[in-house]
């Protein structure tokens, strides 16, 4: 079962599982009829004979029937995004990221699902000096979103630590994922879209903030490995350990579109950390994972997919 299947990472994960011959029960509260982004994300999935889509809200739906025959649960559903989490939506962050996670985890343990992979976030580390973060480093979440992601991973691990819990839990701390179908609120999507349309690119801060950008299919490969590797419960970073600034992203964009990019700087947002960088040692040793796609190549693929979507919209 994949939760958050109509989302950016969940839809790529489901596609990759189906390509490997796995039957996927895909759950999301958004559906293609009422939500444009969900419709686009679900295009590669909905014709597939082994895809079972379920529209349900994990805050209150009956969870156990969804998990009955699952070999693994990939729990990616959640309300993402650092910056809006300060606002009135915080209740939704708590309900979807923590309370819904408790419901899924409880059901998985009760039904004896052998493995649960839960999406956590690099944001749990909070502000760092840009040196690689190890899973054992202290966590200092700097936004309400990050607090909910830390709560979600620790909640699942607390269940897994019970002697009677049959479920192995792997919490993956994804580092800023990018690629085709990236969420519309995220930086690379916004920068590429604005540049292609000849609009000004808005950077929060001076553009020197650095991210360990992870290509979506690399994140998916780590996620599938986390469901099958012979490991015990724990946390694993999903990031290469290589960082780029937003100004580097703008520079790559200029090279990709072959013309200057107009940019405007504005205030930094609360909770936005100056740098993220993964120590990928655990991912390498426990999952046999190494990222295959670098920023320039991944941005080129993302641009290709944006341009195709743009042309389809004009037909
Ligand atoms: P996304 O918003 O594209 O996908 C999340 C999906 O979860 C959405 O389709 C949403 O409708 C669904 N969802 C939310 N609450 C739900 C509920 N109550 N019931 C059913 N469905 C619900 O986000 P994404 O970027 O694909 O992120 C997926 C997961 O990975 C999230 O948990 C996010 O916190 C985490 N994460 C993402 C990144 C990133 O860079 N994209 C980095 C770190 C962690
Ligand atoms: C991303 C995801 O959005 C979170 O869901 C996820 O948990 C987090 O990665 C993670 O790694 O855990 P973030 O790093 O903030 O969060 O990614 P972006 O939204 O792409 O922002 C990257 C940087 O660009 C931030 O400093 C942000 O302030 C900046 N930005 C974003 C802009 O300057 N302009 C924009 O229009 C958007």
Short mmCIF file of C-alpha atoms and ligand atoms in Angstrom, two decimals, residues 79-83 120-124 145 149 173-177 182-191 201-205 207 209-213 246 266-269 271-274 276, ligand 2:
data_model
loop_
_atom_site.label_atom_id
_atom_site.label_comp_id
_atom_site.label_asym_id
_atom_site.label_seq_id
_atom_site.Cartn_x
_atom_site.Cartn_y
_atom_site.Cartn_z
CA UNK A 79 0.90 17.81 4.53
CA UNK A 80 4.32 18.94 3.29
CA UNK A 81 5.92 22.38 3.11
CA UNK A 82 7.93 24.25 5.70
CA UNK A 83 6.69 27.81 5.24
CA UNK A 120 10.30 11.75 7.26
CA UNK A 121 12.24 14.87 6.40
CA UNK A 122 15.66 16.51 6.47
CA UNK A 123 13.90 19.40 8.19
CA UNK A 124 14.01 17.50 11.50
CA UNK A 145 6.07 21.20 9.87
CA UNK A 149 7.55 15.08 10.78
CA UNK A 173 14.57 11.44 5.99
CA UNK A 174 14.21 12.69 2.42
CA UNK A 175 16.30 15.72 1.47
CA UNK A 176 14.52 18.25 -0.82
CA UNK A 177 13.24 16.02 -3.61
CA UNK A 182 7.53 18.35 -8.29
CA UNK A 183 5.04 20.19 -6.05
CA UNK A 184 4.12 23.65 -7.32
CA UNK A 185 5.18 25.36 -4.07
CA UNK A 186 8.77 24.07 -4.30
CA UNK A 187 11.72 26.15 -5.43
CA UNK A 188 12.94 24.30 -8.53
CA UNK A 189 9.42 24.03 -9.96
CA UNK A 190 8.83 27.72 -9.38
CA UNK A 191 12.19 28.82 -10.76
CA UNK A 201 12.03 34.36 -10.16
CA UNK A 202 11.46 35.14 -6.46
CA UNK A 203 14.17 34.00 -4.06
CA UNK A 204 13.56 34.06 -0.33
CA UNK A 205 16.70 35.47 1.27
CA UNK A 207 19.80 32.78 -2.59
CA UNK A 209 20.83 28.81 1.17
CA UNK A 210 22.01 25.33 0.23
CA UNK A 211 20.07 22.12 -0.23
CA UNK A 212 21.03 18.50 -0.73
CA UNK A 213 18.67 18.14 -3.72
CA UNK A 246 19.53 28.43 -4.92
CA UNK A 266 12.84 39.02 -0.73
CA UNK A 267 12.75 38.30 3.00
CA UNK A 268 13.78 34.93 4.40
CA UNK A 269 10.89 32.86 5.75
CA UNK A 271 11.80 28.02 9.71
CA UNK A 272 13.75 28.02 6.44
CA UNK A 273 17.17 26.59 7.29
CA UNK A 274 20.39 27.93 5.71
CA UNK A 276 20.77 20.82 4.55
C1 LIG B 2 11.43 20.65 0.95
C2 LIG B 2 9.97 20.17 0.95
O1 LIG B 2 9.12 21.21 0.49
C3 LIG B 2 9.54 19.74 2.33
O2 LIG B 2 8.28 19.12 2.22
C4 LIG B 2 10.55 18.75 2.84
O3 LIG B 2 10.23 18.23 4.06
C5 LIG B 2 11.93 19.34 2.86
O4 LIG B 2 12.27 19.69 1.50
C6 LIG B 2 12.97 18.36 3.34
O5 LIG B 2 14.04 18.24 2.74
O6 LIG B 2 12.73 17.73 4.34
P1 LIG B 2 12.56 22.98 1.25
O7 LIG B 2 13.97 22.55 1.43
O8 LIG B 2 12.08 24.22 1.90
O9 LIG B 2 11.54 21.86 1.70
O10 LIG B 2 12.37 22.98 -0.34
P2 LIG B 2 11.81 24.07 -1.33
O11 LIG B 2 10.39 24.35 -1.01
O12 LIG B 2 12.13 23.63 -2.69
O13 LIG B 2 12.71 25.36 -0.95
C7 LIG B 2 14.13 25.35 -1.09
C8 LIG B 2 14.63 26.75 -0.78
O14 LIG B 2 14.16 27.62 -1.80
C9 LIG B 2 14.12 27.32 0.55
O15 LIG B 2 15.14 28.04 1.16
C10 LIG B 2 13.00 28.26 0.13
O16 LIG B 2 12.82 29.35 0.99
C11 LIG B 2 13.47 28.73 -1.22
N1 LIG B 2 12.37 29.15 -2.12
C12 LIG B 2 11.28 28.37 -2.32
C13 LIG B 2 12.49 30.35 -2.79
O17 LIG B 2 13.49 31.08 -2.61
N2 LIG B 2 11.51 30.74 -3.65
C14 LIG B 2 10.40 29.96 -3.86
O18 LIG B 2 9.52 30.37 -4.67
C15 LIG B 2 10.28 28.75 -3.19
#
